[in-house]
Coordinates of C-alpha atoms in Angstrom, one line a residue:
Chain A
M1 CA -26.3 3.2 -30.0
S2 CA -25.2 -0.2 -32.0
V3 CA -22.8 0.2 -34.4
L4 CA -21.6 -1.7 -37.3
V5 CA -17.3 -2.2 -38.1
V6 CA -16.9 -3.6 -41.5
A7 CA -13.8 -5.7 -40.8
E8 CA -11.0 -5.9 -43.6
H9 CA -9.4 -9.3 -44.1
D10 CA -7.7 -11.6 -47.1
N11 CA -10.5 -14.2 -46.2
R12 CA -7.9 -15.6 -43.9
S13 CA -6.5 -13.6 -41.3
L14 CA -8.3 -10.3 -39.3
K15 CA -6.4 -7.2 -40.3
P16 CA -5.2 -5.4 -37.3
A17 CA -6.5 -1.7 -38.2
T18 CA -9.7 -3.6 -37.3
L19 CA -9.1 -4.0 -34.6
N20 CA -8.3 -0.2 -33.7
T21 CA -11.3 0.3 -35.2
I22 CA -13.4 -1.5 -32.8
A23 CA -11.2 0.2 -29.9
A24 CA -13.2 3.7 -32.0
A25 CA -16.8 2.3 -32.5
A26 CA -16.6 0.9 -28.7
E27 CA -17.2 4.0 -27.7
L28 CA -19.8 5.4 -29.7
G29 CA -21.8 2.0 -28.5
D30 CA -21.7 -2.1 -29.0
V31 CA -19.9 -3.0 -31.6
H32 CA -21.1 -5.9 -34.4
V33 CA -18.8 -6.6 -36.9
L34 CA -19.3 -7.2 -40.7
V35 CA -16.8 -10.0 -42.4
A36 CA -17.9 -10.3 -45.9
G37 CA -15.7 -12.3 -47.9
E38 CA -15.5 -16.1 -49.7
G39 CA -14.7 -18.7 -47.3
C40 CA -13.5 -16.5 -44.7
R41 CA -14.9 -17.7 -41.6
A42 CA -11.6 -17.7 -39.9
V43 CA -11.5 -14.3 -40.1
A44 CA -15.2 -14.3 -38.6
E45 CA -13.9 -16.6 -35.5
A46 CA -11.0 -14.1 -35.2
A47 CA -13.4 -11.3 -35.0
A48 CA -15.5 -13.0 -32.6
G49 CA -13.0 -13.4 -30.2
A50 CA -12.1 -10.0 -30.2
A51 CA -12.7 -7.7 -27.1
S52 CA -15.6 -5.6 -27.0
V53 CA -17.7 -7.3 -30.3
A54 CA -21.4 -7.9 -29.2
K55 CA -21.8 -9.8 -32.4
V56 CA -20.2 -10.8 -35.9
L57 CA -22.0 -10.7 -39.6
L58 CA -20.6 -13.2 -41.5
A59 CA -21.4 -13.0 -45.3
D60 CA -19.4 -15.5 -47.0
A61 CA -20.3 -15.3 -51.0
P62 CA -17.9 -15.2 -54.2
A63 CA -19.1 -11.6 -54.8
Y64 CA -16.9 -11.2 -51.6
G65 CA -14.2 -13.0 -52.5
H66 CA -12.4 -9.4 -53.2
P67 CA -13.4 -6.5 -51.4
L68 CA -15.3 -4.8 -54.6
A69 CA -16.9 -1.2 -53.3
E70 CA -19.5 -2.0 -56.3
A71 CA -20.5 -4.8 -54.7
L72 CA -19.9 -4.3 -51.1
A73 CA -21.9 -1.2 -50.9
P74 CA -25.1 -2.6 -51.3
L75 CA -24.8 -5.3 -48.5
V76 CA -23.5 -2.4 -46.0
V77 CA -26.6 -0.7 -47.1
G78 CA -28.5 -3.3 -46.3
L79 CA -27.4 -3.9 -43.1
A80 CA -27.7 0.1 -42.2
S81 CA -30.7 0.6 -40.5
S82 CA -30.2 -1.6 -37.3
Y83 CA -26.8 0.6 -36.3
D84 CA -26.7 4.3 -35.8
A85 CA -23.1 4.5 -37.1
L86 CA -20.6 2.1 -40.0
L87 CA -17.3 2.5 -39.7
A88 CA -14.1 1.2 -41.8
P89 CA -10.7 1.5 -41.2
A90 CA -9.3 4.4 -43.3
T91 CA -7.2 2.4 -45.2
T92 CA -7.5 1.9 -49.0
T93 CA -10.8 -0.7 -49.2
G94 CA -12.2 1.1 -46.4
K95 CA -11.9 4.9 -47.5
N96 CA -12.7 2.9 -51.4
L97 CA -16.1 1.4 -50.1
M98 CA -17.4 3.7 -47.1
P99 CA -18.0 7.1 -49.4
R100 CA -20.6 4.7 -51.6
V101 CA -22.3 3.6 -48.5
A102 CA -22.8 7.1 -47.3
A103 CA -24.4 8.7 -50.8
L104 CA -26.1 5.0 -51.7
L105 CA -28.0 6.5 -48.0
D106 CA -27.7 10.0 -48.9
V107 CA -25.7 10.9 -45.6
A108 CA -22.3 12.8 -45.5
Q109 CA -19.2 11.1 -44.4
L110 CA -17.0 11.5 -42.2
S111 CA -13.4 10.8 -43.1
D112 CA -10.5 9.2 -40.9
I113 CA -11.2 10.3 -37.6
A114 CA -9.1 10.9 -35.4
A115 CA -11.1 11.4 -31.9
V116 CA -14.6 10.4 -30.7
V117 CA -16.2 13.7 -29.1
G118 CA -19.6 12.3 -28.6
P119 CA -22.5 10.0 -30.9
D120 CA -22.4 12.5 -33.6
T121 CA -19.2 14.5 -32.9
F122 CA -15.3 13.6 -34.0
V123 CA -12.0 15.3 -34.4
R124 CA -10.6 14.8 -38.2
P125 CA -7.7 16.1 -39.4
I126 CA -7.3 18.3 -42.6
Y127 CA -4.6 19.8 -44.3
A128 CA -2.8 16.6 -44.3
G129 CA -3.0 17.3 -40.4
N130 CA -1.6 21.0 -40.3
A131 CA -5.0 21.3 -38.6
M132 CA -7.6 19.6 -36.8
A133 CA -11.7 20.2 -37.4
T134 CA -14.4 19.1 -35.0
V135 CA -17.7 18.0 -36.9
Q136 CA -20.7 17.5 -36.2
S137 CA -23.1 15.4 -38.0
A138 CA -26.8 16.2 -39.0
D139 CA -27.5 12.6 -40.6
A140 CA -29.0 9.8 -38.6
V141 CA -26.8 7.5 -39.4
K142 CA -23.1 8.4 -39.6
V143 CA -20.7 6.7 -42.3
I144 CA -17.2 6.8 -40.4
T145 CA -13.5 6.1 -41.9
V146 CA -11.2 6.0 -38.4
R147 CA -7.3 6.8 -38.6
T148 CA -6.5 3.4 -37.1
T149 CA -3.0 5.1 -35.4
A150 CA -5.3 7.4 -33.6
F151 CA -6.6 4.4 -31.6
E152 CA -5.3 1.6 -29.5
A153 CA -6.0 -1.4 -30.9
V154 CA -8.8 -3.7 -28.6
A155 CA -7.0 -6.8 -27.5
A156 CA -7.9 -9.9 -30.3
D157 CA -8.6 -12.4 -28.0
G158 CA -10.9 -12.2 -24.7
G159 CA -14.3 -11.9 -26.7
S160 CA -16.5 -14.8 -27.4
A161 CA -19.5 -12.9 -29.9
A162 CA -21.6 -15.7 -31.0
I163 CA -21.2 -15.7 -35.4
E164 CA -24.6 -15.3 -37.3
E165 CA -25.0 -15.9 -41.4
V166 CA -26.5 -13.1 -43.6
S167 CA -26.9 -13.4 -47.4
A168 CA -25.7 -11.9 -49.6
A169 CA -26.9 -8.4 -51.2
E170 CA -27.2 -8.2 -54.8
D171 CA -24.3 -7.9 -57.2
P172 CA -24.1 -5.0 -59.5
G173 CA -21.8 -6.9 -62.1
I174 CA -20.0 -3.4 -63.0
S175 CA -17.1 -4.4 -62.4
R176 CA -14.6 -6.9 -62.0
F177 CA -11.0 -8.3 -60.0
V178 CA -8.9 -8.9 -62.8
G179 CA -5.1 -9.4 -60.5
Q180 CA -3.4 -8.4 -57.9
E181 CA 0.5 -7.2 -57.0
L182 CA 1.7 -6.8 -53.2
T183 CA 4.6 -5.4 -53.1
Q184 CA 6.9 -8.3 -52.0
S185 CA 9.1 -7.0 -49.6
E186 CA 11.0 -8.1 -46.4
R187 CA 9.9 -4.8 -45.3
P188 CA 6.9 -3.5 -43.8
E189 CA 4.7 -1.5 -45.4
L190 CA 5.0 2.5 -45.2
T191 CA 1.8 3.1 -43.9
S192 CA 1.5 0.3 -41.1
A193 CA 5.1 0.5 -40.3
R194 CA 6.4 0.7 -36.7
V195 CA 9.5 2.1 -37.6
V196 CA 10.0 4.3 -41.0
I197 CA 13.3 5.4 -42.1
S198 CA 13.2 8.1 -45.0
G199 CA 15.2 10.0 -47.2
G200 CA 15.7 13.2 -48.8
R201 CA 17.6 15.0 -51.8
G202 CA 20.4 15.0 -49.3
M203 CA 21.0 10.9 -50.6
Q204 CA 22.3 13.0 -53.5
D205 CA 20.9 9.8 -55.6
G206 CA 18.8 6.1 -55.8
A207 CA 21.9 4.2 -54.9
N208 CA 22.2 5.8 -51.8
F209 CA 18.9 4.2 -50.6
T210 CA 20.9 1.0 -50.2
L211 CA 22.7 2.8 -47.0
L212 CA 18.9 3.3 -45.5
E213 CA 17.8 -0.1 -46.6
E214 CA 20.3 -1.6 -44.0
V215 CA 19.7 0.7 -41.3
A216 CA 16.0 -0.3 -42.0
D217 CA 16.2 -4.1 -42.1
K218 CA 18.3 -3.9 -38.4
L219 CA 15.3 -2.1 -37.6
G220 CA 12.2 -3.5 -39.5
A221 CA 11.6 -0.5 -40.5
A222 CA 9.7 0.8 -44.0
V223 CA 11.7 2.6 -46.2
G224 CA 9.9 6.3 -47.3
A225 CA 11.2 9.2 -49.0
S226 CA 10.7 13.0 -49.1
R227 CA 8.9 14.2 -52.3
A228 CA 12.4 16.0 -53.3
A229 CA 13.8 12.7 -53.8
V230 CA 11.1 11.0 -55.6
D231 CA 11.4 14.2 -57.9
A232 CA 15.1 14.3 -58.4
G233 CA 13.9 10.3 -59.7
F234 CA 15.7 9.0 -56.8
V235 CA 13.2 6.4 -56.1
P236 CA 9.3 5.9 -57.4
N237 CA 6.7 7.7 -56.1
D238 CA 5.1 4.9 -53.9
Y239 CA 8.1 6.1 -51.1
Q240 CA 7.2 9.3 -50.8
V241 CA 5.9 10.3 -47.6
G242 CA 4.3 13.5 -47.4
Q243 CA 1.2 15.7 -47.9
T244 CA 0.2 14.6 -51.3
G245 CA 1.8 11.4 -50.7
K246 CA 1.4 9.0 -47.7
V247 CA 0.7 10.0 -44.2
V248 CA 2.3 8.2 -41.6
A249 CA 3.0 8.3 -37.7
P250 CA 5.0 5.4 -36.3
E251 CA 6.5 4.6 -33.2
L252 CA 10.1 5.8 -34.7
Y253 CA 10.5 8.3 -38.0
I254 CA 14.1 8.5 -39.0
A255 CA 14.4 11.9 -41.6
V256 CA 17.8 11.3 -43.4
G257 CA 18.8 14.3 -45.5
I258 CA 15.4 15.9 -45.5
S259 CA 15.4 19.5 -45.0
G260 CA 11.7 19.2 -43.6
A261 CA 9.4 20.7 -46.5
I262 CA 5.9 21.5 -45.8
Q263 CA 5.1 18.9 -47.7
H264 CA 6.7 16.8 -45.7
L265 CA 6.0 17.7 -42.4
A266 CA 2.7 17.4 -43.3
G267 CA 3.1 13.4 -43.4
M268 CA 4.9 12.8 -41.1
K269 CA 4.6 15.0 -37.8
D270 CA 2.2 12.7 -35.8
S271 CA 4.8 10.0 -35.3
K272 CA 5.5 9.2 -31.7
V273 CA 9.6 10.0 -31.6
I274 CA 11.3 11.6 -35.0
V275 CA 14.7 11.2 -35.6
A276 CA 16.2 14.1 -37.4
I277 CA 19.9 13.3 -39.2
N278 CA 21.1 16.2 -41.5
K279 CA 24.2 18.2 -41.9
D280 CA 22.6 21.8 -41.8
E281 CA 21.8 22.2 -38.8
E282 CA 19.4 25.3 -40.1
A283 CA 17.2 22.6 -41.5
P284 CA 13.4 23.2 -40.4
I285 CA 13.0 18.8 -39.7
F286 CA 15.4 19.7 -36.1
Q287 CA 12.3 21.9 -35.7
V288 CA 10.0 19.0 -35.2
A289 CA 12.3 16.3 -34.5
D290 CA 12.8 14.5 -30.8
Y291 CA 16.3 13.8 -31.5
G292 CA 18.9 15.8 -33.8
L293 CA 22.2 15.0 -35.0
V294 CA 24.0 17.1 -37.0
E295 CA 25.9 15.0 -39.0
D296 CA 26.7 14.1 -42.8
L297 CA 24.5 11.2 -43.6
F298 CA 27.1 9.4 -45.2
K299 CA 29.1 8.8 -42.2
A300 CA 26.1 8.5 -39.7
L301 CA 24.4 6.0 -41.8
P302 CA 27.7 2.8 -41.9
A303 CA 27.6 4.8 -38.2
L304 CA 24.3 3.8 -37.3
S305 CA 24.3 0.6 -38.9
A306 CA 27.1 -0.9 -37.1
E307 CA 25.6 0.5 -33.7
L308 CA 22.8 -1.5 -34.5
K309 CA 24.1 -4.7 -35.2
Chain B
M1 CA -16.4 8.8 -76.3
K2 CA -16.5 12.3 -74.4
V3 CA -14.3 12.9 -70.7
L4 CA -15.4 14.9 -67.8
V5 CA -12.6 16.3 -65.6
A6 CA -13.5 17.5 -61.9
V7 CA -11.0 20.1 -60.8
K8 CA -11.0 22.4 -57.3
R9 CA -9.1 25.6 -56.2
V10 CA -7.3 25.0 -52.9
I11 CA -4.9 26.2 -50.9
D12 CA -1.4 25.7 -52.7
Y13 CA 0.4 22.8 -51.8
N14 CA 3.9 24.5 -50.9
V15 CA 2.0 27.0 -48.5
K16 CA 2.1 27.1 -44.6
I17 CA -1.8 27.2 -43.7
R18 CA -2.8 29.2 -41.0
V19 CA -5.6 28.4 -38.3
K20 CA -7.4 32.1 -38.3
A21 CA -7.6 33.4 -34.6
D22 CA -11.4 33.1 -34.1
N23 CA -11.2 28.7 -34.6
T24 CA -13.8 29.2 -37.5
G25 CA -11.3 27.7 -40.3
V26 CA -8.0 28.0 -42.2
E27 CA -6.6 31.7 -43.5
T28 CA -7.4 32.1 -47.1
A29 CA -7.4 36.0 -47.2
N30 CA -4.1 36.8 -49.7
V31 CA -3.0 33.3 -49.7
K32 CA -1.8 31.7 -52.9
M33 CA -4.8 28.8 -54.4
S34 CA -4.2 26.6 -57.0
M35 CA -5.6 23.8 -58.7
N36 CA -6.2 20.6 -56.0
P37 CA -2.0 18.6 -57.4
F38 CA -4.3 15.6 -57.6
D39 CA -7.1 17.0 -60.3
E40 CA -3.6 17.6 -61.9
I41 CA -2.9 14.0 -62.7
A42 CA -6.8 13.9 -63.6
V43 CA -6.6 16.7 -66.3
E44 CA -3.6 15.2 -67.6
E45 CA -5.0 11.6 -68.0
G46 CA -8.0 12.8 -69.9
V47 CA -5.8 15.7 -72.3
R48 CA -4.1 12.0 -73.0
L49 CA -6.8 10.3 -73.9
R50 CA -7.9 13.1 -76.0
E51 CA -4.2 13.0 -77.8
A52 CA -4.8 9.6 -78.1
G53 CA -7.8 10.2 -79.9
T54 CA -9.5 8.1 -77.6
A55 CA -11.6 11.1 -76.0
E56 CA -13.0 13.0 -78.5
E57 CA -14.2 16.1 -75.9
L58 CA -12.7 16.8 -72.8
V59 CA -14.8 19.1 -70.5
A60 CA -13.2 20.2 -67.4
V61 CA -15.8 21.2 -64.7
S62 CA -15.7 22.9 -61.1
M63 CA -17.3 24.4 -58.4
G64 CA -16.8 27.0 -56.2
P65 CA -16.7 30.8 -56.1
A66 CA -15.9 32.9 -59.1
A67 CA -12.3 32.5 -58.5
S68 CA -12.7 28.5 -59.4
Q69 CA -12.8 29.9 -63.2
E70 CA -9.0 30.2 -63.3
T71 CA -8.6 27.1 -62.2
I72 CA -10.8 25.5 -65.0
R73 CA -8.7 28.0 -67.3
T74 CA -5.5 25.7 -66.2
A75 CA -7.2 22.7 -67.2
L76 CA -8.1 24.1 -70.5
A77 CA -4.6 25.3 -70.8
M78 CA -3.4 21.8 -70.5
G79 CA -5.4 21.2 -73.1
A80 CA -9.4 20.3 -71.9
D81 CA -11.6 21.8 -75.2
R82 CA -14.5 23.8 -72.9
G83 CA -15.2 24.2 -68.7
I84 CA -17.8 24.3 -66.6
L85 CA -18.2 26.8 -63.8
V86 CA -21.2 25.4 -60.9
Q87 CA -21.0 29.0 -58.9
T88 CA -21.6 29.3 -55.4
D89 CA -19.8 31.3 -52.7
D90 CA -22.2 28.0 -50.1
D91 CA -19.4 25.9 -48.1
L92 CA -19.9 22.6 -50.8
Q93 CA -19.4 19.0 -48.9
P94 CA -18.7 16.3 -50.8
L95 CA -22.4 14.8 -51.0
A96 CA -23.3 18.1 -52.8
V97 CA -20.0 18.4 -55.2
A98 CA -20.9 15.1 -55.9
K99 CA -25.3 15.3 -57.0
L100 CA -23.8 18.4 -58.7
L101 CA -21.3 16.3 -60.6
K102 CA -24.3 14.0 -61.5
A103 CA -26.3 17.1 -62.6
L104 CA -23.7 17.5 -65.5
V105 CA -22.9 13.9 -66.4
E106 CA -26.6 13.2 -66.7
K107 CA -26.3 16.7 -69.0
E108 CA -23.4 16.0 -70.8
A109 CA -23.3 11.9 -71.1
P110 CA -19.6 11.6 -71.0
Q111 CA -18.3 7.7 -71.0
M112 CA -15.5 8.8 -67.9
V113 CA -14.9 11.1 -65.1
I114 CA -12.0 11.4 -63.8
M115 CA -10.7 13.4 -60.9
G116 CA -8.3 13.4 -57.6
K117 CA -8.7 11.1 -55.4
Q118 CA -8.5 13.6 -52.7
A119 CA -8.6 17.6 -52.4
I120 CA -5.1 17.9 -50.0
D121 CA -7.7 20.8 -48.6
D122 CA -10.3 18.9 -46.8
D123 CA -8.6 15.9 -47.6
S124 CA -12.2 14.1 -47.2
N125 CA -11.0 11.5 -50.2
Q126 CA -15.0 11.0 -51.2
T127 CA -16.3 12.6 -54.0
G128 CA -15.4 10.3 -56.8
Q129 CA -16.6 7.4 -54.7
M130 CA -20.1 9.7 -53.6
L131 CA -20.7 9.9 -58.3
A132 CA -19.8 6.9 -58.5
A133 CA -22.6 5.9 -56.3
L134 CA -25.0 8.2 -57.3
L135 CA -24.8 7.7 -60.9
G136 CA -24.4 3.3 -60.4
W137 CA -21.9 3.4 -62.3
P138 CA -18.3 1.2 -61.2
Q139 CA -15.4 2.7 -59.6
G140 CA -11.3 2.9 -60.3
T141 CA -10.3 5.0 -57.4
F142 CA -6.1 5.7 -56.8
A143 CA -5.4 4.7 -60.1
S144 CA -1.9 4.5 -61.6
K145 CA -2.2 3.0 -64.7
L146 CA -6.0 3.7 -66.6
A147 CA -6.4 1.0 -70.5
L148 CA -9.0 1.6 -72.1
G149 CA -10.8 -1.4 -74.0
D150 CA -14.2 -2.2 -75.8
G151 CA -17.0 -0.8 -73.6
A152 CA -14.4 -1.3 -70.4
A153 CA -11.8 0.1 -68.5
E154 CA -8.8 -2.0 -67.0
V155 CA -7.6 0.4 -63.9
T156 CA -5.4 0.0 -61.6
R157 CA -5.3 0.8 -58.3
E158 CA -2.3 1.9 -55.6
I159 CA -3.5 0.2 -52.5
D160 CA -2.2 -0.7 -49.1
G161 CA 0.2 -3.4 -50.2
G162 CA 0.7 -2.6 -53.6
L163 CA -1.1 -2.5 -57.0
E164 CA -4.9 -4.2 -57.5
T165 CA -6.4 -4.4 -60.9
V166 CA -10.3 -4.1 -62.1
S167 CA -12.1 -4.4 -65.0
L168 CA -15.3 -2.0 -65.2
T169 CA -17.6 -1.4 -67.5
L170 CA -18.2 1.6 -69.2
P171 CA -19.2 4.6 -68.3
A172 CA -17.1 4.8 -65.1
V173 CA -15.3 7.1 -62.1
V174 CA -11.4 7.2 -62.2
T175 CA -9.9 8.8 -59.4
T176 CA -6.2 9.8 -59.5
D177 CA -3.3 9.1 -57.4
L178 CA 0.1 10.0 -57.8
R179 CA 1.7 7.3 -60.0
L180 CA -0.7 7.8 -62.9
N181 CA 1.2 10.1 -64.8
T182 CA 3.3 13.1 -64.1
P183 CA 1.1 16.7 -65.3
R184 CA 2.6 19.1 -67.6
Y185 CA 3.3 22.6 -67.5
A186 CA 0.5 24.8 -69.6
S187 CA 3.0 26.4 -72.7
L188 CA 2.4 30.2 -73.0
P189 CA 0.7 29.9 -76.6
N190 CA -1.8 27.3 -74.3
I191 CA -2.1 29.4 -72.0
M192 CA -3.2 32.3 -74.4
K193 CA -5.5 30.0 -76.5
A194 CA -7.2 29.2 -73.6
K195 CA -8.2 32.5 -72.8
K196 CA -10.3 32.0 -75.7
K197 CA -12.1 28.7 -74.3
P198 CA -15.7 28.6 -73.5
I199 CA -16.7 28.7 -70.0
D200 CA -20.4 28.3 -69.1
T201 CA -21.5 29.2 -65.6
M202 CA -24.8 28.3 -63.8
S203 CA -25.9 27.2 -60.6
P204 CA -26.4 24.7 -58.1
A205 CA -30.4 25.4 -58.4
D206 CA -29.8 25.8 -62.2
L207 CA -29.1 22.1 -61.9
G208 CA -31.4 21.8 -59.3
V209 CA -29.4 20.6 -56.6
D210 CA -29.6 21.3 -52.8
V211 CA -26.1 22.0 -51.6
A212 CA -27.4 22.5 -48.0
P213 CA -24.4 20.8 -45.8
R214 CA -24.7 18.1 -43.7
L215 CA -21.9 18.4 -41.4
T216 CA -21.3 21.6 -39.3
T217 CA -17.4 22.7 -38.2
L218 CA -17.2 23.4 -34.7
K219 CA -14.3 24.3 -34.3
V220 CA -10.9 24.2 -36.2
E221 CA -7.9 23.9 -34.4
E222 CA -3.5 23.9 -34.0
P223 CA -2.9 20.2 -34.0
A224 CA -0.9 19.7 -30.7
Q225 CA 2.5 21.0 -30.7
R226 CA 5.7 19.0 -30.5
Q227 CA 7.9 19.2 -27.8
A228 CA 11.4 20.8 -28.8
G229 CA 14.1 18.3 -28.9
V230 CA 17.5 17.9 -28.0
R231 CA 20.5 16.9 -29.8
V232 CA 23.1 14.7 -29.0
A233 CA 26.4 13.9 -30.5
D234 CA 26.7 11.1 -32.4
V235 CA 25.5 7.7 -33.6
A236 CA 26.1 5.9 -29.8
E237 CA 24.6 8.7 -27.9
L238 CA 21.3 8.4 -30.6
V239 CA 21.3 4.6 -30.1
D240 CA 21.7 5.2 -26.7
K241 CA 18.4 8.1 -26.4
L242 CA 16.3 5.7 -28.6
K243 CA 17.3 2.3 -26.7
N244 CA 16.8 3.6 -23.0
E245 CA 15.1 6.9 -22.8
A246 CA 12.6 6.5 -26.1
K247 CA 12.5 2.8 -25.9
V248 CA 11.5 2.4 -29.1
I249 CA 14.3 0.1 -30.5

């Protein structure tokens, strides 16, 4: 069985999510990696050096300077006949592209797989991970996005795959990149952070999030929030961790002043280690926490910051 | 221009879902159902275009069992002009929904289709992209801002590292993310008025669409349960445990 992984990159470096996706692909068969971009040979070389990669396809063209689904989908569709499965990480780029590819191939798409059971059978979370569905695909080509936190990344080095250039597909010319505003933060991004610290309604005020930020800076953590904190206007919507916000699975998740509504638990309960700090010892968050501290957060956070110095 | 919004009836986001004892799915009997939260944002965006005069007509469509009428009524109460229900008790997967929507787009000829980026039941996040592919339209997924210009839409998208803005040639599909707007609550007079607005009902066969599922769900299980944790006495003990026991800091 041969599998094509669509690499995620910024034309300069290969994004780590690609390595997790290669790991999932390697469970299915021989892995080829498609690097589509503009001036992105360095990315192709990085992909060729990753473990488990048999071949790298490089499509270098101005139309791929930004990962627009309208331009990329025909390229991937054109390559699809040589593969049994097409995989991409379940990042915003992968989630934007792969359903478009699947529909053009008239096949279903499997979103966010968390395990490979067999060549046509996969486990994927539904209801924000509150249930796990085992699904079997009847289609000839499996088009898949991969929950990267569920697969251990392959080594970034040790491989020596050949790089083969492929020509660009015709650009339908119906979409155009205008600009981007990447969050300029010293802190890592919520969905890929190793440590996440989130505040809830117990924070009482947006200004109090500086207490969380102090701890976050010491841990190299991202800062999140519960829906209650977002709805109360403490922080912007993109902080939200939960069923209708971002789903995170860091090594360490620290929930501060969060009661643990279902909506929030759905977004963080796959974290490896969960810490809850809440003054209400009955708070449901303690039922999922590995370490629970019943204390007023306005005492606990400064103490935590001091302890971590 | 005419705008179509697609809405889905799902288990309310506040309900704690239960996996059926026979592992065939999730319990839906006697469970509160609501409009998918991302679709509420789509309806709100459509209503704002309608109020601004950019859209002359806003049509709310849904696919599913007869009870999906209620979801369409909610959209009508928020400000949509009329509804279309493609009624079926069959399991509809995203590709089938996209094909049904494509058939409706060909009938209704809207300039834009707006829908939630994903439904909170199956979490697929596919239908908008698939519809755009089938129509050969551009797609503005995970939109946090929408600005309409002459023959084009500028969509600001929520991407992993921040925001990206793209310009799409109309007609286009837009899928909504959380920051796009805050949906209104329907007022009682508007709820009453919505009861008089028309809803057309048709079947997948009327639209000539084969909705046979491509994916078979073999089983649905509870996720692995977390082991009960421990209480720590103070911050010092917490930090010690994280360093020496869990080894995560």
